[in-house]
Amino acid sequence: MELDLKEKTALITGGSRGIGLGIAARFLEAGANVMISSRTADDLAEAASGLIAAGAPQERVGWVSGHVGHPEDAEACVTETVRRFGGIDILVNNAGTNPYFGPMIDIDLARAQKTFEVNQLSVLVWTSAAVKAGLASSVINVSSIGGLGVEPNIGWYNVTKAAVLHITKQLAFELAPDVRVNALAPGLVKTKLASALWEGPGEERIAALIPLRRLGVPDDIATAALFLASDAASWVTGQTFVVDGGTVSRPSGGVG
């Protein structure tokens, strides 16, 4: 099955590294124009250069810096995407943060608010800006399997990711039939954001608990995103696509 995004334009937040950059590469291979966004211009310029060096046509790669938690930056990025490529068809809300590690009850309000703004509120803000600018195809929200359960030390992060799953369903209902809205729920992927969980001996220990016996890599998530963005998923909306090597299929340990 060929997953084709020719003549489509995608805007990807958190696109300078990790899962976002992996999705950008996959979308470019499928023929899309891609605009990547993140906070740091130097990181974006380096990421765009890497995509072009890997074979992407320069005219199909764009970048614009902005803070995903700032509504005015969402408006500016969407406007620049439409100006550069003539429209916008796909939005990938991928940017995320986790500035706190520890019991949820001890989180300070500043870091709780930052996590909420970046992980949760931005999904609504950027989707609103894109739809009002003419997006009429697909929105993909990158959540986490953390939004499906509980884990030690990343409780508030998981709360925001759980909210993304419900936002996805609500927006799918409200924006149908013109826009499909789906979520990805990755397991532990080897990215900088998650490095505290897997670097060093943690990788081997965690991989041993995953049915497919390895951690994810960005391209695992990018391939799933390509399917959801393509016409192959034309009858899929309001759904959560879990990509986790089987992590959530493990026995709970509470029986037997």
PDB file of C-alpha atoms in Angstrom:
ATOM      1  CA  MET A   1       0.000   0.000   0.000  1.00  0.00           C
ATOM      2  CA  GLU A   2       1.444   3.351  -1.066  1.00  0.00           C
ATOM      3  CA  LEU A   3       0.965   6.161   1.417  1.00  0.00           C
ATOM      4  CA  ASP A   4       1.028   9.307  -0.691  1.00  0.00           C
ATOM      5  CA  LEU A   5       1.016  12.921   0.520  1.00  0.00           C
ATOM      6  CA  LYS A   6       1.790  14.589  -2.805  1.00  0.00           C
ATOM      7  CA  GLU A   7       0.516  18.173  -3.081  1.00  0.00           C
ATOM      8  CA  LYS A   8      -0.202  18.216   0.675  1.00  0.00           C
ATOM      9  CA  THR A   9       1.320  20.641   3.160  1.00  0.00           C
ATOM     10  CA  ALA A  10       2.051  19.639   6.756  1.00  0.00           C
ATOM     11  CA  LEU A  11       2.899  21.797   9.750  1.00  0.00           C
ATOM     12  CA  ILE A  12       4.715  19.942  12.551  1.00  0.00           C
ATOM     13  CA  THR A  13       5.317  21.417  16.003  1.00  0.00           C
ATOM     14  CA  GLY A  14       8.350  20.224  17.927  1.00  0.00           C
ATOM     15  CA  GLY A  15       9.811  19.438  14.527  1.00  0.00           C
ATOM     16  CA  SER A  16      13.512  20.087  15.071  1.00  0.00           C
ATOM     17  CA  ARG A  17      14.342  16.722  16.647  1.00  0.00           C
ATOM     18  CA  GLY A  18      13.014  13.395  17.891  1.00  0.00           C
ATOM     19  CA  ILE A  19       9.551  12.245  16.856  1.00  0.00           C
ATOM     20  CA  GLY A  20       8.697  15.530  15.131  1.00  0.00           C
ATOM     21  CA  LEU A  21      11.778  15.417  12.924  1.00  0.00           C
ATOM     22  CA  GLY A  22      11.124  11.759  12.160  1.00  0.00           C
ATOM     23  CA  ILE A  23       7.585  12.609  11.035  1.00  0.00           C
ATOM     24  CA  ALA A  24       8.918  15.453   8.879  1.00  0.00           C
ATOM     25  CA  ALA A  25      11.291  13.066   7.113  1.00  0.00           C
ATOM     26  CA  ARG A  26       8.535  10.518   6.466  1.00  0.00           C
ATOM     27  CA  PHE A  27       6.125  13.133   5.156  1.00  0.00           C
ATOM     28  CA  LEU A  28       8.758  14.543   2.812  1.00  0.00           C
ATOM     29  CA  GLU A  29       9.459  11.057   1.452  1.00  0.00           C
ATOM     30  CA  ALA A  30       5.732  10.752   0.754  1.00  0.00           C
ATOM     31  CA  GLY A  31       5.754  13.953  -1.296  1.00  0.00           C
ATOM     32  CA  ALA A  32       4.461  16.564   1.160  1.00  0.00           C
ATOM     33  CA  ASN A  33       5.614  20.104   1.738  1.00  0.00           C
ATOM     34  CA  VAL A  34       6.716  20.338   5.365  1.00  0.00           C
ATOM     35  CA  MET A  35       6.972  23.277   7.737  1.00  0.00           C
ATOM     36  CA  ILE A  36       8.690  22.478  11.029  1.00  0.00           C
ATOM     37  CA  SER A  37       8.458  24.639  14.117  1.00  0.00           C
ATOM     38  CA  SER A  38      10.103  24.770  17.537  1.00  0.00           C
ATOM     39  CA  ARG A  39      11.509  27.387  19.891  1.00  0.00           C
ATOM     40  CA  THR A  40      15.114  27.586  18.665  1.00  0.00           C
ATOM     41  CA  ALA A  41      15.970  28.927  15.213  1.00  0.00           C
ATOM     42  CA  ASP A  42      19.426  27.339  15.158  1.00  0.00           C
ATOM     43  CA  ASP A  43      17.994  23.883  15.850  1.00  0.00           C
ATOM     44  CA  LEU A  44      15.392  24.327  13.128  1.00  0.00           C
ATOM     45  CA  ALA A  45      17.953  25.486  10.582  1.00  0.00           C
ATOM     46  CA  GLU A  46      20.126  22.473  11.379  1.00  0.00           C
ATOM     47  CA  ALA A  47      17.157  20.104  11.131  1.00  0.00           C
ATOM     48  CA  ALA A  48      16.046  21.573   7.802  1.00  0.00           C
ATOM     49  CA  SER A  49      19.587  21.283   6.431  1.00  0.00           C
ATOM     50  CA  GLY A  50      19.671  17.647   7.501  1.00  0.00           C
ATOM     51  CA  LEU A  51      16.385  16.897   5.751  1.00  0.00           C
ATOM     52  CA  ILE A  52      17.645  18.522   2.559  1.00  0.00           C
ATOM     53  CA  ALA A  53      20.976  16.699   2.782  1.00  0.00           C
ATOM     54  CA  ALA A  54      19.029  13.434   3.082  1.00  0.00           C
ATOM     55  CA  GLY A  55      17.344  14.130  -0.244  1.00  0.00           C
ATOM     56  CA  ALA A  56      14.337  16.345   0.413  1.00  0.00           C
ATOM     57  CA  PRO A  57      13.873  19.098  -2.208  1.00  0.00           C
ATOM     58  CA  GLN A  58      14.789  22.436  -0.672  1.00  0.00           C
ATOM     59  CA  GLU A  59      11.615  24.077  -1.946  1.00  0.00           C
ATOM     60  CA  ARG A  60       9.476  21.631   0.040  1.00  0.00           C
ATOM     61  CA  VAL A  61      11.176  22.269   3.411  1.00  0.00           C
ATOM     62  CA  GLY A  62      10.422  25.268   5.588  1.00  0.00           C
ATOM     63  CA  TRP A  63      10.869  26.264   9.203  1.00  0.00           C
ATOM     64  CA  VAL A  64       9.704  28.995  11.529  1.00  0.00           C
ATOM     65  CA  SER A  65      10.580  29.443  15.189  1.00  0.00           C
ATOM     66  CA  GLY A  66       7.976  30.002  17.870  1.00  0.00           C
ATOM     67  CA  HIS A  67       6.919  28.940  21.345  1.00  0.00           C
ATOM     68  CA  VAL A  68       4.159  26.352  21.129  1.00  0.00           C
ATOM     69  CA  GLY A  69       2.598  27.722  24.312  1.00  0.00           C
ATOM     70  CA  HIS A  70       2.132  31.221  22.860  1.00  0.00           C
ATOM     71  CA  PRO A  71      -1.054  31.732  20.792  1.00  0.00           C
ATOM     72  CA  GLU A  72       0.501  34.589  18.827  1.00  0.00           C
ATOM     73  CA  ASP A  73       3.293  32.262  17.679  1.00  0.00           C
ATOM     74  CA  ALA A  74       0.717  29.717  16.521  1.00  0.00           C
ATOM     75  CA  GLU A  75      -0.979  32.374  14.401  1.00  0.00           C
ATOM     76  CA  ALA A  76       2.345  33.534  12.952  1.00  0.00           C
ATOM     77  CA  CYS A  77       3.510  30.017  12.123  1.00  0.00           C
ATOM     78  CA  VAL A  78       0.249  29.070  10.450  1.00  0.00           C
ATOM     79  CA  THR A  79       0.268  32.326   8.475  1.00  0.00           C
ATOM     80  CA  GLU A  80       3.831  31.703   7.293  1.00  0.00           C
ATOM     81  CA  THR A  81       2.973  28.127   6.295  1.00  0.00           C
ATOM     82  CA  VAL A  82       0.070  29.321   4.150  1.00  0.00           C
ATOM     83  CA  ARG A  83       2.203  32.098   2.636  1.00  0.00           C
ATOM     84  CA  ARG A  84       5.095  29.755   1.837  1.00  0.00           C
ATOM     85  CA  PHE A  85       3.154  26.783   0.501  1.00  0.00           C
ATOM     86  CA  GLY A  86      -0.249  28.180  -0.440  1.00  0.00           C
ATOM     87  CA  GLY A  87      -2.266  26.377   2.223  1.00  0.00           C
ATOM     88  CA  ILE A  88      -2.201  23.831   5.008  1.00  0.00           C
ATOM     89  CA  ASP A  89      -3.612  20.301   4.920  1.00  0.00           C
ATOM     90  CA  ILE A  90      -2.074  18.472   7.892  1.00  0.00           C
ATOM     91  CA  LEU A  91      -1.230  19.617  11.401  1.00  0.00           C
ATOM     92  CA  VAL A  92       0.878  17.478  13.727  1.00  0.00           C
ATOM     93  CA  ASN A  93       0.695  18.681  17.327  1.00  0.00           C
ATOM     94  CA  ASN A  94       3.877  17.023  18.525  1.00  0.00           C
ATOM     95  CA  ALA A  95       5.625  19.511  20.817  1.00  0.00           C
ATOM     96  CA  GLY A  96       5.874  18.408  24.434  1.00  0.00           C
ATOM     97  CA  THR A  97       7.709  19.074  27.652  1.00  0.00           C
ATOM     98  CA  ASN A  98       8.250  17.495  31.054  1.00  0.00           C
ATOM     99  CA  PRO A  99      10.123  19.884  33.366  1.00  0.00           C
ATOM    100  CA  TYR A 100       9.285  17.974  36.548  1.00  0.00           C
ATOM    101  CA  PHE A 101      10.144  14.456  37.720  1.00  0.00           C
ATOM    102  CA  GLY A 102       8.729  13.310  41.043  1.00  0.00           C
ATOM    103  CA  PRO A 103       5.475  12.806  42.967  1.00  0.00           C
ATOM    104  CA  MET A 104       2.648  14.762  41.351  1.00  0.00           C
ATOM    105  CA  ILE A 105       1.497  16.149  44.683  1.00  0.00           C
ATOM    106  CA  ASP A 106       4.809  18.029  45.076  1.00  0.00           C
ATOM    107  CA  ILE A 107       4.909  19.775  41.685  1.00  0.00           C
ATOM    108  CA  ASP A 108       5.196  23.559  41.836  1.00  0.00           C
ATOM    109  CA  LEU A 109       2.594  25.638  40.032  1.00  0.00           C
ATOM    110  CA  ALA A 110       5.049  27.182  37.568  1.00  0.00           C
ATOM    111  CA  ARG A 111       6.122  23.828  36.141  1.00  0.00           C
ATOM    112  CA  ALA A 112       2.578  22.475  36.287  1.00  0.00           C
ATOM    113  CA  GLN A 113       1.384  25.458  34.252  1.00  0.00           C
ATOM    114  CA  LYS A 114       4.197  25.145  31.721  1.00  0.00           C
ATOM    115  CA  THR A 115       3.438  21.457  31.176  1.00  0.00           C
ATOM    116  CA  PHE A 116      -0.264  22.227  30.757  1.00  0.00           C
ATOM    117  CA  GLU A 117       0.359  25.035  28.260  1.00  0.00           C
ATOM    118  CA  VAL A 118       2.802  23.093  26.086  1.00  0.00           C
ATOM    119  CA  ASN A 119       1.332  19.580  26.197  1.00  0.00           C
ATOM    120  CA  GLN A 120      -2.388  20.253  26.460  1.00  0.00           C
ATOM    121  CA  LEU A 121      -3.525  23.796  25.707  1.00  0.00           C
ATOM    122  CA  SER A 122      -1.300  24.109  22.632  1.00  0.00           C
ATOM    123  CA  VAL A 123      -3.199  21.288  20.920  1.00  0.00           C
ATOM    124  CA  LEU A 124      -6.366  23.377  21.006  1.00  0.00           C
ATOM    125  CA  VAL A 125      -4.653  26.662  20.158  1.00  0.00           C
ATOM    126  CA  TRP A 126      -2.718  25.383  17.144  1.00  0.00           C
ATOM    127  CA  THR A 127      -5.632  23.335  15.814  1.00  0.00           C
ATOM    128  CA  SER A 128      -7.894  26.367  16.053  1.00  0.00           C
ATOM    129  CA  ALA A 129      -5.386  28.550  14.198  1.00  0.00           C
ATOM    130  CA  ALA A 130      -4.856  25.956  11.458  1.00  0.00           C
ATOM    131  CA  VAL A 131      -8.540  25.212  10.897  1.00  0.00           C
ATOM    132  CA  LYS A 132      -9.417  28.913  10.750  1.00  0.00           C
ATOM    133  CA  ALA A 133      -6.652  29.313   8.134  1.00  0.00           C
ATOM    134  CA  GLY A 134      -8.267  26.679   5.924  1.00  0.00           C
ATOM    135  CA  LEU A 135      -6.964  23.294   7.093  1.00  0.00           C
ATOM    136  CA  ALA A 136      -9.415  20.685   5.814  1.00  0.00           C
ATOM    137  CA  SER A 137      -7.747  17.289   5.994  1.00  0.00           C
ATOM    138  CA  SER A 138      -6.025  15.830   9.055  1.00  0.00           C
ATOM    139  CA  VAL A 139      -4.860  16.702  12.569  1.00  0.00           C
ATOM    140  CA  ILE A 140      -2.603  14.303  14.457  1.00  0.00           C
ATOM    141  CA  ASN A 141      -2.012  14.835  18.175  1.00  0.00           C
ATOM    142  CA  VAL A 142       0.997  13.118  19.720  1.00  0.00           C
ATOM    143  CA  SER A 143      -0.027  11.904  23.173  1.00  0.00           C
ATOM    144  CA  SER A 144       1.557   9.013  25.091  1.00  0.00           C
ATOM    145  CA  ILE A 145       0.681   5.656  26.581  1.00  0.00           C
ATOM    146  CA  GLY A 146       1.215   7.546  29.824  1.00  0.00           C
ATOM    147  CA  GLY A 147      -2.189   9.052  29.139  1.00  0.00           C
ATOM    148  CA  LEU A 148      -3.723   5.576  29.411  1.00  0.00           C
ATOM    149  CA  GLY A 149      -2.497   4.689  32.885  1.00  0.00           C
ATOM    150  CA  VAL A 150      -0.301   5.655  35.802  1.00  0.00           C
ATOM    151  CA  GLU A 151       3.451   5.731  36.290  1.00  0.00           C
ATOM    152  CA  PRO A 152       5.733   6.923  39.100  1.00  0.00           C
ATOM    153  CA  ASN A 153       7.294  10.380  38.870  1.00  0.00           C
ATOM    154  CA  ILE A 154       5.659  11.559  35.618  1.00  0.00           C
ATOM    155  CA  GLY A 155       2.093  11.838  36.876  1.00  0.00           C
ATOM    156  CA  TRP A 156       1.354  15.422  35.823  1.00  0.00           C
ATOM    157  CA  TYR A 157       2.883  14.847  32.387  1.00  0.00           C
ATOM    158  CA  ASN A 158       0.581  11.852  32.021  1.00  0.00           C
ATOM    159  CA  VAL A 159      -2.440  13.898  33.094  1.00  0.00           C
ATOM    160  CA  THR A 160      -1.790  16.360  30.270  1.00  0.00           C
ATOM    161  CA  LYS A 161      -1.363  13.512  27.806  1.00  0.00           C
ATOM    162  CA  ALA A 162      -4.621  11.939  28.956  1.00  0.00           C
ATOM    163  CA  ALA A 163      -6.319  15.270  28.276  1.00  0.00           C
ATOM    164  CA  VAL A 164      -4.928  15.226  24.737  1.00  0.00           C
ATOM    165  CA  LEU A 165      -6.761  11.954  24.097  1.00  0.00           C
ATOM    166  CA  HIS A 166     -10.082  13.506  25.082  1.00  0.00           C
ATOM    167  CA  ILE A 167      -9.361  16.707  23.166  1.00  0.00           C
ATOM    168  CA  THR A 168      -8.777  14.494  20.123  1.00  0.00           C
ATOM    169  CA  LYS A 169     -12.206  12.887  20.425  1.00  0.00           C
ATOM    170  CA  GLN A 170     -13.950  16.193  21.024  1.00  0.00           C
ATOM    171  CA  LEU A 171     -12.292  17.901  18.065  1.00  0.00           C
ATOM    172  CA  ALA A 172     -12.974  14.883  15.850  1.00  0.00           C
ATOM    173  CA  PHE A 173     -16.660  15.253  16.690  1.00  0.00           C
ATOM    174  CA  GLU A 174     -16.736  19.013  16.215  1.00  0.00           C
ATOM    175  CA  LEU A 175     -14.662  19.219  13.015  1.00  0.00           C
ATOM    176  CA  ALA A 176     -16.157  16.290  11.099  1.00  0.00           C
ATOM    177  CA  PRO A 177     -16.667  15.705   8.248  1.00  0.00           C
ATOM    178  CA  ASP A 178     -14.106  18.193   6.920  1.00  0.00           C
ATOM    179  CA  VAL A 179     -11.200  17.424   9.271  1.00  0.00           C
ATOM    180  CA  ARG A 180     -10.118  14.075  10.690  1.00  0.00           C
ATOM    181  CA  VAL A 181      -8.515  14.256  14.153  1.00  0.00           C
ATOM    182  CA  ASN A 182      -6.584  11.322  15.602  1.00  0.00           C
ATOM    183  CA  ALA A 183      -3.991  10.740  18.305  1.00  0.00           C
ATOM    184  CA  LEU A 184      -0.797   8.747  18.517  1.00  0.00           C
ATOM    185  CA  ALA A 185       0.108   7.193  21.858  1.00  0.00           C
ATOM    186  CA  PRO A 186       3.780   6.204  21.716  1.00  0.00           C
ATOM    187  CA  GLY A 187       5.465   4.028  24.271  1.00  0.00           C
ATOM    188  CA  LEU A 188       8.978   4.879  25.401  1.00  0.00           C
ATOM    189  CA  VAL A 189      10.846   6.249  22.389  1.00  0.00           C
ATOM    190  CA  LYS A 190      14.541   7.055  22.338  1.00  0.00           C
ATOM    191  CA  THR A 191      14.357  10.845  22.237  1.00  0.00           C
ATOM    192  CA  LYS A 192      16.067  13.628  24.144  1.00  0.00           C
ATOM    193  CA  LEU A 193      12.841  14.450  25.996  1.00  0.00           C
ATOM    194  CA  ALA A 194      12.687  10.918  27.410  1.00  0.00           C
ATOM    195  CA  SER A 195      16.434  10.495  27.921  1.00  0.00           C
ATOM    196  CA  ALA A 196      16.185  10.458  31.727  1.00  0.00           C
ATOM    197  CA  LEU A 197      14.095   7.294  31.459  1.00  0.00           C
ATOM    198  CA  TRP A 198      16.210   5.249  29.072  1.00  0.00           C
ATOM    199  CA  GLU A 199      19.839   6.409  28.953  1.00  0.00           C
ATOM    200  CA  GLY A 200      22.380   4.056  30.476  1.00  0.00           C
ATOM    201  CA  PRO A 201      21.273   0.795  32.096  1.00  0.00           C
ATOM    202  CA  GLY A 202      17.639   1.878  31.980  1.00  0.00           C
ATOM    203  CA  GLU A 203      17.281   0.958  28.313  1.00  0.00           C
ATOM    204  CA  GLU A 204      18.122  -2.716  28.768  1.00  0.00           C
ATOM    205  CA  ARG A 205      15.958  -3.015  31.871  1.00  0.00           C
ATOM    206  CA  ILE A 206      12.917  -1.436  30.233  1.00  0.00           C
ATOM    207  CA  ALA A 207      13.353  -3.259  26.921  1.00  0.00           C
ATOM    208  CA  ALA A 208      13.243  -6.581  28.768  1.00  0.00           C
ATOM    209  CA  LEU A 209       9.724  -5.708  29.953  1.00  0.00           C
ATOM    210  CA  ILE A 210       8.406  -4.811  26.469  1.00  0.00           C
ATOM    211  CA  PRO A 211       6.951  -7.742  24.484  1.00  0.00           C
ATOM    212  CA  LEU A 212       8.893  -6.751  21.337  1.00  0.00           C
ATOM    213  CA  ARG A 213      12.036  -6.385  23.493  1.00  0.00           C
ATOM    214  CA  ARG A 214      13.184  -2.957  22.352  1.00  0.00           C
ATOM    215  CA  LEU A 215      12.464   0.718  22.859  1.00  0.00           C
ATOM    216  CA  GLY A 216      10.886   2.696  20.080  1.00  0.00           C
ATOM    217  CA  VAL A 217      12.694   4.998  17.671  1.00  0.00           C
ATOM    218  CA  PRO A 218      11.208   8.108  16.059  1.00  0.00           C
ATOM    219  CA  ASP A 219      10.575   6.387  12.735  1.00  0.00           C
ATOM    220  CA  ASP A 220       8.261   3.873  14.452  1.00  0.00           C
ATOM    221  CA  ILE A 221       5.959   6.762  15.318  1.00  0.00           C
ATOM    222  CA  ALA A 222       6.527   8.580  12.025  1.00  0.00           C
ATOM    223  CA  THR A 223       5.292   5.598  10.018  1.00  0.00           C
ATOM    224  CA  ALA A 224       2.066   5.513  12.030  1.00  0.00           C
ATOM    225  CA  ALA A 225       1.650   9.270  11.548  1.00  0.00           C
ATOM    226  CA  LEU A 226       2.052   8.849   7.794  1.00  0.00           C
ATOM    227  CA  PHE A 227      -0.801   6.353   7.727  1.00  0.00           C
ATOM    228  CA  LEU A 228      -3.103   8.636   9.738  1.00  0.00           C
ATOM    229  CA  ALA A 229      -2.277  11.633   7.524  1.00  0.00           C
ATOM    230  CA  SER A 230      -2.863   9.755   4.282  1.00  0.00           C
ATOM    231  CA  ASP A 231      -6.035   8.919   2.397  1.00  0.00           C
ATOM    232  CA  ALA A 232      -5.559   5.313   3.520  1.00  0.00           C
ATOM    233  CA  ALA A 233      -7.028   6.487   6.846  1.00  0.00           C
ATOM    234  CA  SER A 234      -9.915   8.387   5.241  1.00  0.00           C
ATOM    235  CA  TRP A 235     -12.496   6.645   7.473  1.00  0.00           C
ATOM    236  CA  VAL A 236     -10.524   7.006  10.699  1.00  0.00           C
ATOM    237  CA  THR A 237     -11.218   9.846  13.114  1.00  0.00           C
ATOM    238  CA  GLY A 238     -11.405  10.320  16.869  1.00  0.00           C
ATOM    239  CA  GLN A 239      -9.109   7.364  17.463  1.00  0.00           C
ATOM    240  CA  THR A 240      -5.943   6.716  19.460  1.00  0.00           C
ATOM    241  CA  PHE A 241      -3.271   4.676  17.664  1.00  0.00           C
ATOM    242  CA  VAL A 242      -1.016   3.008  20.268  1.00  0.00           C
ATOM    243  CA  VAL A 243       2.551   2.383  19.055  1.00  0.00           C
ATOM    244  CA  ASP A 244       4.441   0.890  21.975  1.00  0.00           C
ATOM    245  CA  GLY A 245       5.984  -2.480  21.153  1.00  0.00           C
ATOM    246  CA  GLY A 246       3.205  -4.139  23.123  1.00  0.00           C
ATOM    247  CA  THR A 247       3.843  -2.331  26.405  1.00  0.00           C
ATOM    248  CA  VAL A 248       0.186  -1.824  27.356  1.00  0.00           C
ATOM    249  CA  SER A 249      -0.622  -5.455  26.529  1.00  0.00           C
ATOM    250  CA  ARG A 250       1.461  -6.754  29.438  1.00  0.00           C
ATOM    251  CA  PRO A 251      -0.291  -8.503  32.354  1.00  0.00           C
ATOM    252  CA  SER A 252      -1.082  -6.162  35.213  1.00  0.00           C
ATOM    253  CA  GLY A 253       0.633  -8.398  37.754  1.00  0.00           C
ATOM    254  CA  GLY A 254      -2.389  -8.270  40.013  1.00  0.00           C
ATOM    255  CA  VAL A 255      -3.789 -11.687  39.042  1.00  0.00           C
ATOM    256  CA  GLY A 256      -2.219 -15.122  39.392  1.00  0.00           C
TER     257      GLY A 256
END
